[in-house]
Amino acid sequence: EKAKGRIEIMVGSGVSSDNAKLIYEKTKITHYHLSGKVLKDGKMEFRHPRVSMGSTPEISEYQITITDQKKILSLKEVLEKL
């Protein structure tokens, strides 16, 4: 009541074009946050198997995370139809 419509709930973590419609149908939330990320091989050329750059088993030190434009545009298309 005090916010008078100035606060919006934003859905995040795992939002994609595959689940956005269902999220909207269940919640009526209209604000979405996502990275649209994909993993891509990095440009590191020298890879010594006995020298670690501090990676964990879950995260490869030889890959980078980037935003995939196709994922963003796909979600945008779904949201525009809601």
Short mmCIF file of N, CA, C and O in Angstrom, two decimals:
data_model
loop_
_atom_site.label_atom_id
_atom_site.label_comp_id
_atom_site.label_asym_id
_atom_site.label_seq_id
_atom_site.Cartn_x
_atom_site.Cartn_y
_atom_site.Cartn_z
N GLU A 1 0.82 -1.20 0.00
CA GLU A 1 0.00 0.00 0.00
C GLU A 1 0.86 1.26 0.00
O GLU A 1 0.57 2.20 -0.73
N LYS A 2 1.91 1.24 0.79
CA LYS A 2 2.77 2.42 0.86
C LYS A 2 3.53 2.64 -0.45
O LYS A 2 3.85 3.76 -0.79
N ALA A 3 3.84 1.56 -1.17
CA ALA A 3 4.60 1.69 -2.41
C ALA A 3 3.76 2.28 -3.54
O ALA A 3 4.31 2.84 -4.48
N LYS A 4 2.45 2.15 -3.44
CA LYS A 4 1.53 2.73 -4.43
C LYS A 4 1.90 2.35 -5.87
O LYS A 4 1.99 3.20 -6.74
N GLY A 5 2.15 1.07 -6.10
CA GLY A 5 2.42 0.60 -7.45
C GLY A 5 3.82 0.85 -7.95
O GLY A 5 4.10 0.65 -9.13
N ARG A 6 4.72 1.29 -7.09
CA ARG A 6 6.09 1.59 -7.52
C ARG A 6 7.02 0.40 -7.42
O ARG A 6 8.18 0.50 -7.80
N ILE A 7 6.55 -0.72 -6.93
CA ILE A 7 7.39 -1.92 -6.80
C ILE A 7 6.84 -3.00 -7.72
O ILE A 7 5.65 -3.27 -7.74
N GLU A 8 7.73 -3.59 -8.49
CA GLU A 8 7.37 -4.68 -9.40
C GLU A 8 8.11 -5.95 -8.98
O GLU A 8 9.26 -5.87 -8.56
N ILE A 9 7.46 -7.08 -9.11
CA ILE A 9 8.11 -8.36 -8.86
C ILE A 9 8.73 -8.80 -10.19
O ILE A 9 8.09 -8.76 -11.23
N MET A 10 9.99 -9.24 -10.13
CA MET A 10 10.71 -9.67 -11.32
C MET A 10 11.08 -11.15 -11.18
O MET A 10 11.63 -11.55 -10.17
N VAL A 11 10.74 -11.93 -12.19
CA VAL A 11 11.08 -13.35 -12.22
C VAL A 11 12.49 -13.49 -12.76
O VAL A 11 12.87 -12.81 -13.70
N GLY A 12 13.28 -14.39 -12.17
CA GLY A 12 14.63 -14.62 -12.66
C GLY A 12 15.07 -16.04 -12.41
O GLY A 12 14.32 -16.86 -11.88
N SER A 13 16.27 -16.36 -12.80
CA SER A 13 16.89 -17.67 -12.58
C SER A 13 16.18 -18.78 -13.33
O SER A 13 15.21 -19.35 -12.86
N GLY A 14 16.64 -19.05 -14.51
CA GLY A 14 16.09 -20.15 -15.29
C GLY A 14 14.97 -19.75 -16.23
O GLY A 14 14.35 -20.61 -16.86
N VAL A 15 14.69 -18.46 -16.36
CA VAL A 15 13.63 -18.02 -17.28
C VAL A 15 14.10 -18.23 -18.71
O VAL A 15 15.23 -17.91 -19.06
N SER A 16 13.21 -18.79 -19.52
CA SER A 16 13.54 -19.01 -20.94
C SER A 16 12.27 -18.93 -21.76
O SER A 16 11.16 -18.84 -21.22
N SER A 17 12.42 -18.99 -23.06
CA SER A 17 11.24 -18.98 -23.94
C SER A 17 10.40 -20.23 -23.74
O SER A 17 9.21 -20.24 -24.04
N ASP A 18 11.00 -21.27 -23.19
CA ASP A 18 10.27 -22.52 -22.95
C ASP A 18 9.31 -22.43 -21.77
O ASP A 18 8.31 -23.14 -21.73
N ASN A 19 9.62 -21.58 -20.78
CA ASN A 19 8.77 -21.55 -19.59
C ASN A 19 8.13 -20.19 -19.30
O ASN A 19 7.34 -20.06 -18.36
N ALA A 20 8.41 -19.17 -20.08
CA ALA A 20 7.90 -17.83 -19.80
C ALA A 20 6.38 -17.76 -19.85
O ALA A 20 5.76 -17.12 -19.00
N LYS A 21 5.77 -18.42 -20.81
CA LYS A 21 4.31 -18.37 -20.92
C LYS A 21 3.66 -19.01 -19.69
O LYS A 21 2.71 -18.46 -19.13
N LEU A 22 4.17 -20.14 -19.27
CA LEU A 22 3.63 -20.80 -18.08
C LEU A 22 3.82 -19.93 -16.83
O LEU A 22 2.91 -19.81 -16.01
N ILE A 23 5.00 -19.31 -16.71
CA ILE A 23 5.25 -18.43 -15.57
C ILE A 23 4.22 -17.29 -15.56
O ILE A 23 3.63 -16.98 -14.53
N TYR A 24 4.00 -16.71 -16.72
CA TYR A 24 3.03 -15.62 -16.80
C TYR A 24 1.62 -16.11 -16.45
O TYR A 24 0.90 -15.47 -15.69
N GLU A 25 1.22 -17.25 -17.02
CA GLU A 25 -0.12 -17.78 -16.76
C GLU A 25 -0.36 -18.06 -15.28
O GLU A 25 -1.44 -17.83 -14.76
N LYS A 26 0.67 -18.53 -14.59
CA LYS A 26 0.53 -18.87 -13.16
C LYS A 26 0.66 -17.66 -12.25
O LYS A 26 0.10 -17.66 -11.16
N THR A 27 1.42 -16.64 -12.67
CA THR A 27 1.73 -15.52 -11.75
C THR A 27 1.25 -14.16 -12.21
O THR A 27 1.16 -13.25 -11.40
N LYS A 28 1.04 -13.99 -13.51
CA LYS A 28 0.72 -12.69 -14.12
C LYS A 28 1.85 -11.68 -13.98
O LYS A 28 1.68 -10.49 -14.20
N ILE A 29 3.03 -12.16 -13.66
CA ILE A 29 4.21 -11.29 -13.56
C ILE A 29 4.64 -10.91 -14.97
O ILE A 29 4.68 -11.75 -15.87
N THR A 30 4.99 -9.64 -15.17
CA THR A 30 5.34 -9.15 -16.50
C THR A 30 6.78 -8.69 -16.63
O THR A 30 7.18 -8.22 -17.69
N HIS A 31 7.58 -8.81 -15.57
CA HIS A 31 8.99 -8.41 -15.63
C HIS A 31 9.86 -9.66 -15.46
O HIS A 31 9.66 -10.43 -14.52
N TYR A 32 10.81 -9.82 -16.36
CA TYR A 32 11.66 -11.01 -16.38
C TYR A 32 13.13 -10.61 -16.42
O TYR A 32 13.50 -9.66 -17.08
N HIS A 33 13.95 -11.38 -15.70
CA HIS A 33 15.39 -11.15 -15.68
C HIS A 33 16.07 -12.45 -16.07
O HIS A 33 15.77 -13.51 -15.52
N LEU A 34 16.96 -12.39 -17.03
CA LEU A 34 17.69 -13.59 -17.43
C LEU A 34 19.01 -13.20 -18.07
O LEU A 34 19.19 -12.06 -18.50
N SER A 35 19.90 -14.15 -18.09
CA SER A 35 21.19 -13.91 -18.76
C SER A 35 21.16 -14.43 -20.19
O SER A 35 21.90 -13.95 -21.04
N GLY A 36 20.33 -15.42 -20.46
CA GLY A 36 20.32 -16.03 -21.79
C GLY A 36 21.66 -16.64 -22.12
O GLY A 36 22.10 -16.65 -23.26
N LYS A 37 22.31 -17.17 -21.10
CA LYS A 37 23.71 -17.57 -21.27
C LYS A 37 23.89 -18.92 -21.96
O LYS A 37 23.04 -19.80 -21.90
N VAL A 38 25.02 -19.02 -22.60
CA VAL A 38 25.52 -20.28 -23.16
C VAL A 38 27.03 -20.33 -22.89
O VAL A 38 27.66 -19.30 -22.68
N LEU A 39 27.55 -21.53 -22.85
CA LEU A 39 28.99 -21.69 -22.68
C LEU A 39 29.65 -21.79 -24.04
O LEU A 39 29.15 -22.44 -24.96
N LYS A 40 30.78 -21.14 -24.15
CA LYS A 40 31.54 -21.13 -25.40
C LYS A 40 33.00 -21.43 -25.06
O LYS A 40 33.49 -20.99 -24.02
N ASP A 41 33.67 -22.16 -25.92
CA ASP A 41 35.09 -22.41 -25.68
C ASP A 41 35.86 -21.10 -25.68
O ASP A 41 35.65 -20.25 -26.54
N GLY A 42 36.73 -20.93 -24.69
CA GLY A 42 37.57 -19.75 -24.63
C GLY A 42 38.70 -19.83 -25.65
O GLY A 42 38.87 -20.84 -26.34
N LYS A 43 39.47 -18.78 -25.71
CA LYS A 43 40.55 -18.73 -26.70
C LYS A 43 41.91 -19.17 -26.14
O LYS A 43 42.92 -19.05 -26.82
N MET A 44 41.90 -19.68 -24.92
CA MET A 44 43.16 -20.12 -24.33
C MET A 44 43.74 -21.26 -25.17
O MET A 44 43.07 -22.26 -25.43
N GLU A 45 44.95 -21.10 -25.62
CA GLU A 45 45.56 -22.10 -26.49
C GLU A 45 46.41 -23.11 -25.72
O GLU A 45 46.38 -24.30 -26.01
N PHE A 46 47.16 -22.64 -24.74
CA PHE A 46 48.01 -23.54 -23.99
C PHE A 46 47.21 -24.12 -22.83
O PHE A 46 46.70 -23.39 -21.99
N ARG A 47 47.11 -25.43 -22.81
CA ARG A 47 46.34 -26.11 -21.75
C ARG A 47 47.19 -27.23 -21.18
O ARG A 47 47.35 -28.27 -21.80
N HIS A 48 47.72 -26.98 -20.03
CA HIS A 48 48.55 -27.99 -19.36
C HIS A 48 47.66 -28.77 -18.39
O HIS A 48 47.05 -28.18 -17.50
N PRO A 49 47.58 -30.08 -18.53
CA PRO A 49 46.67 -30.87 -17.70
C PRO A 49 47.00 -30.84 -16.21
O PRO A 49 46.13 -31.10 -15.38
N ARG A 50 48.25 -30.50 -15.84
CA ARG A 50 48.62 -30.51 -14.42
C ARG A 50 48.64 -29.12 -13.81
O ARG A 50 48.98 -28.97 -12.64
N VAL A 51 48.27 -28.10 -14.59
CA VAL A 51 48.25 -26.74 -14.07
C VAL A 51 46.81 -26.22 -14.13
O VAL A 51 46.22 -26.10 -15.19
N SER A 52 46.26 -25.94 -12.95
CA SER A 52 44.88 -25.48 -12.88
C SER A 52 44.83 -23.96 -12.73
O SER A 52 45.66 -23.36 -12.04
N MET A 53 43.85 -23.37 -13.35
CA MET A 53 43.62 -21.93 -13.21
C MET A 53 42.59 -21.66 -12.12
O MET A 53 42.00 -20.59 -12.06
N GLY A 54 42.34 -22.65 -11.29
CA GLY A 54 41.42 -22.47 -10.17
C GLY A 54 40.00 -22.88 -10.45
O GLY A 54 39.09 -22.55 -9.72
N SER A 55 39.79 -23.63 -11.51
CA SER A 55 38.42 -24.03 -11.84
C SER A 55 37.93 -25.10 -10.87
O SER A 55 38.69 -25.75 -10.17
N THR A 56 36.64 -25.24 -10.84
CA THR A 56 35.99 -26.30 -10.08
C THR A 56 35.46 -27.32 -11.08
O THR A 56 35.35 -27.01 -12.26
N PRO A 57 35.09 -28.50 -10.61
CA PRO A 57 34.57 -29.50 -11.56
C PRO A 57 33.32 -29.01 -12.31
O PRO A 57 33.09 -29.40 -13.43
N GLU A 58 32.53 -28.12 -11.69
CA GLU A 58 31.31 -27.63 -12.31
C GLU A 58 31.58 -26.55 -13.36
O GLU A 58 30.77 -26.32 -14.25
N ILE A 59 32.69 -25.85 -13.24
CA ILE A 59 32.99 -24.73 -14.13
C ILE A 59 34.32 -24.98 -14.83
O ILE A 59 35.35 -25.10 -14.19
N SER A 60 34.28 -25.04 -16.14
CA SER A 60 35.50 -25.27 -16.90
C SER A 60 36.31 -23.99 -16.99
O SER A 60 35.76 -22.92 -17.25
N GLU A 61 37.60 -24.10 -16.81
CA GLU A 61 38.46 -22.92 -16.95
C GLU A 61 38.74 -22.60 -18.42
O GLU A 61 39.34 -21.59 -18.73
N TYR A 62 38.27 -23.45 -19.30
CA TYR A 62 38.52 -23.26 -20.72
C TYR A 62 37.28 -22.79 -21.47
O TYR A 62 37.26 -22.75 -22.68
N GLN A 63 36.23 -22.47 -20.73
CA GLN A 63 35.01 -21.97 -21.35
C GLN A 63 34.66 -20.60 -20.78
O GLN A 63 35.05 -20.27 -19.67
N ILE A 64 33.91 -19.84 -21.56
CA ILE A 64 33.41 -18.55 -21.10
C ILE A 64 31.89 -18.55 -21.25
O ILE A 64 31.33 -19.27 -22.07
N THR A 65 31.24 -17.74 -20.45
CA THR A 65 29.79 -17.60 -20.51
C THR A 65 29.47 -16.35 -21.30
O THR A 65 30.02 -15.28 -21.03
N ILE A 66 28.60 -16.49 -22.28
CA ILE A 66 28.19 -15.34 -23.08
C ILE A 66 26.66 -15.31 -23.17
O ILE A 66 25.99 -16.33 -22.95
N THR A 67 26.11 -14.15 -23.47
CA THR A 67 24.68 -14.03 -23.70
C THR A 67 24.38 -14.40 -25.14
O THR A 67 25.00 -13.90 -26.07
N ASP A 68 23.43 -15.30 -25.30
CA ASP A 68 23.04 -15.78 -26.62
C ASP A 68 21.88 -14.93 -27.14
O ASP A 68 20.77 -14.97 -26.61
N GLN A 69 22.14 -14.16 -28.17
CA GLN A 69 21.13 -13.26 -28.74
C GLN A 69 19.88 -14.03 -29.16
O GLN A 69 18.76 -13.54 -29.00
N LYS A 70 20.04 -15.24 -29.67
CA LYS A 70 18.89 -16.03 -30.10
C LYS A 70 17.96 -16.35 -28.94
O LYS A 70 16.74 -16.34 -29.08
N LYS A 71 18.55 -16.64 -27.76
CA LYS A 71 17.73 -16.93 -26.59
C LYS A 71 16.93 -15.70 -26.16
O LYS A 71 15.77 -15.79 -25.78
N ILE A 72 17.56 -14.54 -26.21
CA ILE A 72 16.89 -13.30 -25.81
C ILE A 72 15.77 -12.99 -26.79
O ILE A 72 14.64 -12.66 -26.38
N LEU A 73 16.06 -13.07 -28.08
CA LEU A 73 15.03 -12.77 -29.08
C LEU A 73 13.88 -13.76 -29.03
O LEU A 73 12.71 -13.40 -29.23
N SER A 74 14.17 -15.02 -28.74
CA SER A 74 13.14 -16.04 -28.63
C SER A 74 12.21 -15.72 -27.45
O SER A 74 10.98 -15.83 -27.57
N LEU A 75 12.78 -15.33 -26.33
CA LEU A 75 11.97 -14.97 -25.17
C LEU A 75 11.16 -13.71 -25.47
O LEU A 75 9.97 -13.64 -25.13
N LYS A 76 11.76 -12.76 -26.10
CA LYS A 76 11.06 -11.52 -26.45
C LYS A 76 9.83 -11.83 -27.29
O LYS A 76 8.74 -11.28 -27.07
N GLU A 77 9.98 -12.72 -28.25
CA GLU A 77 8.87 -13.11 -29.12
C GLU A 77 7.73 -13.72 -28.29
O GLU A 77 6.55 -13.41 -28.52
N VAL A 78 8.05 -14.58 -27.34
CA VAL A 78 7.03 -15.20 -26.49
C VAL A 78 6.34 -14.13 -25.65
O VAL A 78 5.11 -14.09 -25.57
N LEU A 79 7.10 -13.23 -25.05
CA LEU A 79 6.54 -12.20 -24.17
C LEU A 79 5.65 -11.23 -24.92
O LEU A 79 4.64 -10.76 -24.39
N GLU A 80 5.99 -10.93 -26.15
CA GLU A 80 5.19 -9.99 -26.93
C GLU A 80 3.82 -10.56 -27.27
O GLU A 80 2.89 -9.81 -27.56
N LYS A 81 3.65 -11.86 -27.19
CA LYS A 81 2.37 -12.51 -27.48
C LYS A 81 1.49 -12.61 -26.24
O LYS A 81 0.32 -12.98 -26.36
N LEU A 82 2.02 -12.30 -25.08
CA LEU A 82 1.24 -12.42 -23.84
C LEU A 82 0.27 -11.25 -23.68
O LEU A 82 0.47 -10.18 -24.10
#
